[in-house]
Coordinates of C-alpha atoms in Angstrom, one line a residue:
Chain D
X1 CA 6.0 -14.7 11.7
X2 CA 7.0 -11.9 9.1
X3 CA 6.9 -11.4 5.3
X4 CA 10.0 -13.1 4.1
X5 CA 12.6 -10.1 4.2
X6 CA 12.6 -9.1 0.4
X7 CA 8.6 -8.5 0.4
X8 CA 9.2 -7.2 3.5
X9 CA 11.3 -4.7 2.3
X10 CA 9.4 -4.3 -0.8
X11 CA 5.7 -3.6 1.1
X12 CA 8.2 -0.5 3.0
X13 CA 9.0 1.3 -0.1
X14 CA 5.2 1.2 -1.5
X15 CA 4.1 2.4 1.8
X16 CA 6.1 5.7 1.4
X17 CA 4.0 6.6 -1.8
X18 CA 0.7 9.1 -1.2
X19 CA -2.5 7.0 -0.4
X20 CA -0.9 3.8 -0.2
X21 CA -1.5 2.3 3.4
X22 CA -0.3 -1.2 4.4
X23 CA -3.4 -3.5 2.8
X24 CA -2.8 -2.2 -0.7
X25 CA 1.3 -2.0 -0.5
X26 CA 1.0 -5.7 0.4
X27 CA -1.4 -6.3 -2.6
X28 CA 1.0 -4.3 -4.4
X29 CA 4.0 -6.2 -3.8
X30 CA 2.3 -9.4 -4.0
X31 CA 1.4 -8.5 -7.5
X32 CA 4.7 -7.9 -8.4
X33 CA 6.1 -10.9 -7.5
X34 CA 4.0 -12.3 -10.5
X35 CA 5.0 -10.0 -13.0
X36 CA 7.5 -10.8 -15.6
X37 CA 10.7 -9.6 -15.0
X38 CA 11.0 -7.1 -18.0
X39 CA 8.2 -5.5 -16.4
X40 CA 10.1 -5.4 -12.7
X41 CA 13.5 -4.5 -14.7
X42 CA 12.2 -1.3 -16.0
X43 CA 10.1 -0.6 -13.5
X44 CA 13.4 -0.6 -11.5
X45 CA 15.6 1.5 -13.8
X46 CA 12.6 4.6 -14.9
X47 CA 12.6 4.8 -11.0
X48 CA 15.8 5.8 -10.8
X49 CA 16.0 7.5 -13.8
X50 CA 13.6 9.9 -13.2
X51 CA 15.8 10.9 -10.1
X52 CA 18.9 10.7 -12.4
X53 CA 18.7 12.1 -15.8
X54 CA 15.2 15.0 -14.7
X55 CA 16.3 18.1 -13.5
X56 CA 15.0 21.5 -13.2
X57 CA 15.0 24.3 -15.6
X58 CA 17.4 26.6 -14.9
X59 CA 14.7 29.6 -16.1
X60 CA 11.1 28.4 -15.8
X61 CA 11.2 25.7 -12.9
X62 CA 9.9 23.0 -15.6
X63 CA 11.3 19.4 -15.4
X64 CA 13.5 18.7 -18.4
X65 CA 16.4 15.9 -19.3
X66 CA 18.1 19.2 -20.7
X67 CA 19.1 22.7 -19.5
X68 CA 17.3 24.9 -20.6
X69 CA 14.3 23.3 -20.9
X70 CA 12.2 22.6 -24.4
X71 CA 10.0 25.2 -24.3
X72 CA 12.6 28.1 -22.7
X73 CA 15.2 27.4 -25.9
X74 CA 12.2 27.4 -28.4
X75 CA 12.8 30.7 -30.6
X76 CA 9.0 30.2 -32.0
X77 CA 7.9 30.8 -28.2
X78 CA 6.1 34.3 -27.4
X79 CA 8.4 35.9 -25.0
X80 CA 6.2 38.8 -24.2
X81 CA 4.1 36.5 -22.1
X82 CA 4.8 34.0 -18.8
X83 CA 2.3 31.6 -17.3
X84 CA 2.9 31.2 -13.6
X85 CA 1.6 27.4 -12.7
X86 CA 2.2 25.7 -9.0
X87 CA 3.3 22.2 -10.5
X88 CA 5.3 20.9 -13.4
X89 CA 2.4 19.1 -14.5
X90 CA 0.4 22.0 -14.8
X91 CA 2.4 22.7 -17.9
X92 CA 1.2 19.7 -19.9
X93 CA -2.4 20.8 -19.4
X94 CA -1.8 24.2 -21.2
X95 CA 0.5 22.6 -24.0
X96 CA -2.3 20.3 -24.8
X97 CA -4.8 23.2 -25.1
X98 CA -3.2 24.4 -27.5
X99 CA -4.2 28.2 -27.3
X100 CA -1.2 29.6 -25.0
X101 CA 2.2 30.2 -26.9
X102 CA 4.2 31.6 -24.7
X103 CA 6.7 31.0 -21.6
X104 CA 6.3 29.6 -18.5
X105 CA 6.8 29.7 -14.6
X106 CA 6.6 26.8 -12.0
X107 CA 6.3 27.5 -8.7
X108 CA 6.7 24.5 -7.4
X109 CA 4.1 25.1 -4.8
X110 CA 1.7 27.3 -3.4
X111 CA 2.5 30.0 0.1
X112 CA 1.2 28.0 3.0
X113 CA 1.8 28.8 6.8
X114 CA 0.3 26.0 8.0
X115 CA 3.0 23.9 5.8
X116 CA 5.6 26.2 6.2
X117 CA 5.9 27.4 3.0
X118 CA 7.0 30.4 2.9
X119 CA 8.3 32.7 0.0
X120 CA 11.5 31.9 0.2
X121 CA 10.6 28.0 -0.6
X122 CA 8.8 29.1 -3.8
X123 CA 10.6 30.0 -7.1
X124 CA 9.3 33.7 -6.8
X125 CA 12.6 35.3 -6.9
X126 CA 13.3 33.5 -10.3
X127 CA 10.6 35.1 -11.7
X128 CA 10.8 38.7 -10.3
X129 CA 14.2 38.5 -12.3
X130 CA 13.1 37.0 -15.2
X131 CA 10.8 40.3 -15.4
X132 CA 13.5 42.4 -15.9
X133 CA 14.5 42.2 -19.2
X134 CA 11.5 44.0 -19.8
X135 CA 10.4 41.7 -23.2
X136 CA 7.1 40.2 -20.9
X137 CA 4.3 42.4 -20.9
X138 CA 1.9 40.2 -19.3
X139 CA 1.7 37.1 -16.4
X140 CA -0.9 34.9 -16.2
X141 CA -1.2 33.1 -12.5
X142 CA -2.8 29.8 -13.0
X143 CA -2.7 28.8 -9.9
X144 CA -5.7 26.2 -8.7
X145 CA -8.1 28.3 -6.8
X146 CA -7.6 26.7 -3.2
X147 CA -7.2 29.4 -0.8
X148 CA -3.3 29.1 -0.8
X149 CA -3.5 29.4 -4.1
X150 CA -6.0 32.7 -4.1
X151 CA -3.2 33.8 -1.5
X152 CA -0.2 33.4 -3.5
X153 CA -1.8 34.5 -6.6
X154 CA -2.6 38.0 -4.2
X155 CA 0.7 38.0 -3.3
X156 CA 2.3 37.9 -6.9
X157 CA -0.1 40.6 -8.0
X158 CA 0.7 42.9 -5.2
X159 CA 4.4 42.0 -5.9
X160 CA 4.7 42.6 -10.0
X161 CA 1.8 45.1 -10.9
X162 CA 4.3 48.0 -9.4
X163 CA 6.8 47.3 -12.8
X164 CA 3.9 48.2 -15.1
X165 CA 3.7 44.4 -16.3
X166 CA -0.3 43.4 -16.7
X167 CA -1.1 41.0 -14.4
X168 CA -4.1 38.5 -14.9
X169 CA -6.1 35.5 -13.5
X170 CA -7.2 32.9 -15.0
X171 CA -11.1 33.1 -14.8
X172 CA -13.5 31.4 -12.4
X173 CA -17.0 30.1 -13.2
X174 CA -19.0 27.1 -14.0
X175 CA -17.4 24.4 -15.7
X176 CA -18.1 23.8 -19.2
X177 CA -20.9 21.0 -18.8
X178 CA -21.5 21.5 -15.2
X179 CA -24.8 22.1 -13.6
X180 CA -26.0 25.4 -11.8
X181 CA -27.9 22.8 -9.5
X182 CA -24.7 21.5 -8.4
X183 CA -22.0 24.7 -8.3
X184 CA -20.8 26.1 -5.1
X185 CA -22.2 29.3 -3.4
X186 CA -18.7 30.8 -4.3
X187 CA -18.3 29.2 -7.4
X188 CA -21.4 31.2 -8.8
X189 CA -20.8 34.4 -6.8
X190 CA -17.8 34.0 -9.2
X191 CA -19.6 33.4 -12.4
X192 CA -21.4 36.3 -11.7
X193 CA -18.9 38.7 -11.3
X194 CA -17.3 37.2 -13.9
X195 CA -20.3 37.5 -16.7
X196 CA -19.7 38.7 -19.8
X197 CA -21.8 40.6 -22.4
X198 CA -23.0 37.8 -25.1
Chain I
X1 CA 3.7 17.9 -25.3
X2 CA 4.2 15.3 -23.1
X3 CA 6.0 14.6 -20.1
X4 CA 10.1 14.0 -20.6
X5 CA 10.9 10.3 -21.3
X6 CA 12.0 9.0 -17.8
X7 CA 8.8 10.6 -16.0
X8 CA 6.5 9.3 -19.4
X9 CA 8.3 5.5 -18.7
X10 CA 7.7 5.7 -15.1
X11 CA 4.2 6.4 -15.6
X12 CA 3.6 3.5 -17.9
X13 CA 5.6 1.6 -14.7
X14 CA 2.7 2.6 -12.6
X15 CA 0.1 2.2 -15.0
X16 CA 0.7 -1.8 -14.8
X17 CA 0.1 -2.1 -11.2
X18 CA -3.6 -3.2 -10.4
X19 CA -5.6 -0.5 -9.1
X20 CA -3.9 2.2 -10.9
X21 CA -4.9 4.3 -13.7
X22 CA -3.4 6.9 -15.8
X23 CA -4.4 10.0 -12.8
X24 CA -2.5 8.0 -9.8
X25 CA 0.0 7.4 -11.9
X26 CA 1.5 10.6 -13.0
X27 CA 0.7 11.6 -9.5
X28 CA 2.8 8.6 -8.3
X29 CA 5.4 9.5 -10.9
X30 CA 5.6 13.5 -9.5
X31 CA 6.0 12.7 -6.2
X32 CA 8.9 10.0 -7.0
X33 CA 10.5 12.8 -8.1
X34 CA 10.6 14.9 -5.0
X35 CA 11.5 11.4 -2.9
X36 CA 15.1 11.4 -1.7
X37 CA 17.2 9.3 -3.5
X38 CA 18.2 6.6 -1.0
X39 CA 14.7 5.4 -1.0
X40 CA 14.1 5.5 -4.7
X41 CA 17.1 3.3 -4.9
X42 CA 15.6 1.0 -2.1
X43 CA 12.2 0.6 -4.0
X44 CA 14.6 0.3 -7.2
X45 CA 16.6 -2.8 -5.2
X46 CA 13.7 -4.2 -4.2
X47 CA 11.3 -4.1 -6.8
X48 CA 14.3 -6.8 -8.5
X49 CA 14.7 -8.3 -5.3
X50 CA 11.8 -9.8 -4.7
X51 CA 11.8 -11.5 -7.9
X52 CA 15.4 -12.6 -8.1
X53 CA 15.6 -13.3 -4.3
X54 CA 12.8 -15.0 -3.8
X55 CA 10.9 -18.7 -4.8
X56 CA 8.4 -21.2 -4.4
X57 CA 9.0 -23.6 -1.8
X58 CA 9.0 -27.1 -3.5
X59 CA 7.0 -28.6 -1.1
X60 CA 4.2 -26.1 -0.1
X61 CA 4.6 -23.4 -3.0
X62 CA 5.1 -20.9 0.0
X63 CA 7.4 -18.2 -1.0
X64 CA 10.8 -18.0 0.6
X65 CA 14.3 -17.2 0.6
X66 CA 15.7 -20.8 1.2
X67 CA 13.9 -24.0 -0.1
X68 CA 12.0 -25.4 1.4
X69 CA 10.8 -22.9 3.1
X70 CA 10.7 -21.8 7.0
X71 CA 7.4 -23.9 8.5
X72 CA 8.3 -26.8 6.3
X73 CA 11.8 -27.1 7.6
X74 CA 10.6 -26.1 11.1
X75 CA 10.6 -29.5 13.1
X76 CA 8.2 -28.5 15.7
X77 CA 5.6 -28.1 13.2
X78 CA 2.8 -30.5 14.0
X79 CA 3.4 -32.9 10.4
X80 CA -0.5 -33.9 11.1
X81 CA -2.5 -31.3 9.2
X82 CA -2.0 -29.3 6.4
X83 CA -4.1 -25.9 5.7
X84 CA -4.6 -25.3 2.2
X85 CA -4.9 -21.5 1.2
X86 CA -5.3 -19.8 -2.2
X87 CA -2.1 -17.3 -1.9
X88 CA 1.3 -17.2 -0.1
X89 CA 0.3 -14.3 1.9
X90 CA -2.4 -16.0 3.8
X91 CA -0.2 -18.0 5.7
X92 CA 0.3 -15.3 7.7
X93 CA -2.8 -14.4 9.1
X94 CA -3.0 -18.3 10.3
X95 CA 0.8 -17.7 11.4
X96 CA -0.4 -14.5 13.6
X97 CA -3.7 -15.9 14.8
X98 CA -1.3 -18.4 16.8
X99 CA -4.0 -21.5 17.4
X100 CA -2.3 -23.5 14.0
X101 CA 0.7 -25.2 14.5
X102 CA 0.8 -27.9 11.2
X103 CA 1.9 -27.5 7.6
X104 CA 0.1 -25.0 5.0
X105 CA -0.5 -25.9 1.5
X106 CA -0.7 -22.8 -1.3
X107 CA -2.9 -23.5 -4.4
X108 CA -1.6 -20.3 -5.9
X109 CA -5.6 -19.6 -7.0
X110 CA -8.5 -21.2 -7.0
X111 CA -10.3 -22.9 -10.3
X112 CA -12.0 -20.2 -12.3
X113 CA -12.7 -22.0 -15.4
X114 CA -14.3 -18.0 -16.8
X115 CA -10.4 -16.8 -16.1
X116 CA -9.2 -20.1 -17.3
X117 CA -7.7 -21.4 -14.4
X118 CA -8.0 -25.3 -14.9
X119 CA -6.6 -28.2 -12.3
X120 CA -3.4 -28.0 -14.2
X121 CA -2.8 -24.6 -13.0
X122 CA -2.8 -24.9 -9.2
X123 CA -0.6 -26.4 -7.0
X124 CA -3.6 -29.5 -6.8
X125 CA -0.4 -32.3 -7.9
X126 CA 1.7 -31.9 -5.3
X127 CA -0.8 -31.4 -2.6
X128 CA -1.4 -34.9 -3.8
X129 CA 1.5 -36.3 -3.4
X130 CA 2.3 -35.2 -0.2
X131 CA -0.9 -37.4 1.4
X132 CA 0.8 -40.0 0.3
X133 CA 3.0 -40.8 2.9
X134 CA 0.3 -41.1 5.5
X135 CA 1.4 -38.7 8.2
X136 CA -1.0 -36.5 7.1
X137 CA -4.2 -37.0 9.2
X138 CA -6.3 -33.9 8.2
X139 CA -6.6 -31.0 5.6
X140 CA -7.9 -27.9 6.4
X141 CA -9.2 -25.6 3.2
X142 CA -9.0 -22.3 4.5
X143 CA -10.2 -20.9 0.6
X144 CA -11.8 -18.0 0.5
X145 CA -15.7 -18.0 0.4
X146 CA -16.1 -16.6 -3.7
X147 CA -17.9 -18.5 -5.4
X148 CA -15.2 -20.1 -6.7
X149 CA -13.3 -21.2 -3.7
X150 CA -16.5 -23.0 -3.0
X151 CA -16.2 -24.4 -5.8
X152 CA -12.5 -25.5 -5.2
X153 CA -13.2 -26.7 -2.0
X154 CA -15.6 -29.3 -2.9
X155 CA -13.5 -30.6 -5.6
X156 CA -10.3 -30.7 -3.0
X157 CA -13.1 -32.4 -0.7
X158 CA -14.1 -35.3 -3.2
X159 CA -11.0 -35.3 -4.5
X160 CA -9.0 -36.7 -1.0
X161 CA -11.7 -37.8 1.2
X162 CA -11.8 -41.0 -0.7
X163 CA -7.8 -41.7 0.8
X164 CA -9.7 -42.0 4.3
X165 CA -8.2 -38.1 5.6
X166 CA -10.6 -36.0 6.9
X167 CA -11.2 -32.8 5.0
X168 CA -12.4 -29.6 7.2
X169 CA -13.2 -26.1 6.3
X170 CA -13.1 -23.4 7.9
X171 CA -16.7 -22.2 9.6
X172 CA -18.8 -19.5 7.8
X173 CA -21.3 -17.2 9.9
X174 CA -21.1 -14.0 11.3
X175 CA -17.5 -11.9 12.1
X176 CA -16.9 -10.8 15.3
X177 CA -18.4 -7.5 16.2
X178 CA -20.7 -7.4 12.6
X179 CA -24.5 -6.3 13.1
X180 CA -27.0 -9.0 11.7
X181 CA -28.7 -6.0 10.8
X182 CA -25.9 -6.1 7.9
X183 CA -25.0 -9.6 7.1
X184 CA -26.4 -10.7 4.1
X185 CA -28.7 -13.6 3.1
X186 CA -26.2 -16.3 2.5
X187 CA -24.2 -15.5 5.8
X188 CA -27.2 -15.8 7.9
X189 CA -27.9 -18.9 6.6
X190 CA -24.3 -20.2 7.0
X191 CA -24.2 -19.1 10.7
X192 CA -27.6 -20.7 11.3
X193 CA -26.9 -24.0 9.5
X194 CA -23.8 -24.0 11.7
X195 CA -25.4 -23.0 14.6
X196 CA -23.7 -24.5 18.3
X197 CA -24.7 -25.3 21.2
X198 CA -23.6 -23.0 24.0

């Protein structure tokens, strides 16, 4: 005996999302079945939607429901400076710190043989040519400080220094709040050659 | 900042299904929107589907496309026994185990007076009312062994052993392959106080 074909179908499409195995996608679909069909409805359409009316900035990479994106077509941005993140996401995290006012870059991604990501799958030629109308004087790579991300960060370095444009890192160290018991051999061996005079 | 509209609603999609908080969520919601189309449209149809395709059987609360449902249509079904279970979806573990051929009964719960689940709100009536036509020679509760499907059981028990059927439940005690070493208190005792002779 199966699932009647509708849950069947239903438990499929969970399955396809990251970390969801079969146990939870049939607690998930089970669940829905109970909720009220508002719920389901929109549930149903932002699904779509986020397919249908998102697209990528033609610039920076960003997701937007327009082309250019917000923070590309905003004249009070600082052109002089782009941060280069690996995600869209990433974005969000810097606009709500509130300290960085100027553009940005999404790489979508980080190089990775294993993956087979290569540079060609990365949006690295958008920005080599968004670097050429010589307003930016500085990128900052934020990438996350996996090892594909020390390598691609390497790579963009080696790439952009040669134009004369400063290229930085975002720095490594403890954690605001963390414990020195608890950090990583290389997470200190950063913090130390990182210190600064106080 | 935040996220563009669709991607912010499809969050607060995510965000109602159990299990899932604000993190998973926009993690969910980024990787919808690398998916390929087709199959966001195929969790979009059936997401709808399962609600508008889909109802209680009249008779056993089951869930199904046609009513009444599959096993209570099915004439080979042994019209002897019912099994009553807390939720739709554990009619198929008894379907796949393959050593029950009668009738199933779905509470849809168990009594939970702290979550305010009263007699009123499980399918207790019509359990009823089907042992009344005296084909029905026993029911099985097959509840699960919380506290309160204990607690459910005994009432079911006191509730229809008076109309002469016999009421079973299912045996508590060890699982197959499990280490005594690990079983708790309460299982122990359940295994011993149902002890057999080999």
């Amino acid at each position: 005996m199966q699932y009647p074909l509708p849950i069947a179908k239903l438990i499929e499409s969970y399955m396809k999302l990251p970390g969801i195995g079969q146990k939870t996608a049939t607690r998930l679909a089970f669940f829905t079945l109970n909720m009220e069909i508002e719920d389901i409805q929109d549930f149903s359409k932002s699904l779509v939607e986020v397919k249908t009316e998102l697209h990528y900035c033609s610039i920076c990479g960003n997701i937007t429901q327009e082309d250019p994106c917000e923070i590309c077509r905003d004249e009070r941005v600082d052109r002089s400076s782009i941060l280069v993140v690996e995600q869209p996401k990433d974005i969000l995290s810097f606009e709500n710190m509130g300290e960085y006012f100027g553009l940005y870059h999404v790489l979508n991604g980080v190089l990775s043989p294993m993956d087979g990501v290569s540079v060609d799958d990365l949006n690295i030629k958008s920005l080599i040519k968004r670097l050429q109308d010589h307003s930016v004087k500085e990128v900052i790579l934020a990438l996350n400080s996996s090892s594909e991300g020390e390598a691609t960060a390497m790579y963009l370095s080696k790439l952009i220094k040669p134009s004369g444009i400063k290229v930085s890192r975002l720095a490594s160290g403890l954690a605001v709040g963390s414990d020195i018991e608890y950090a990583d051999d290389l997470t200190l061996k950063r913090a130390m050659t990182g210190r600064q005079e106080v």
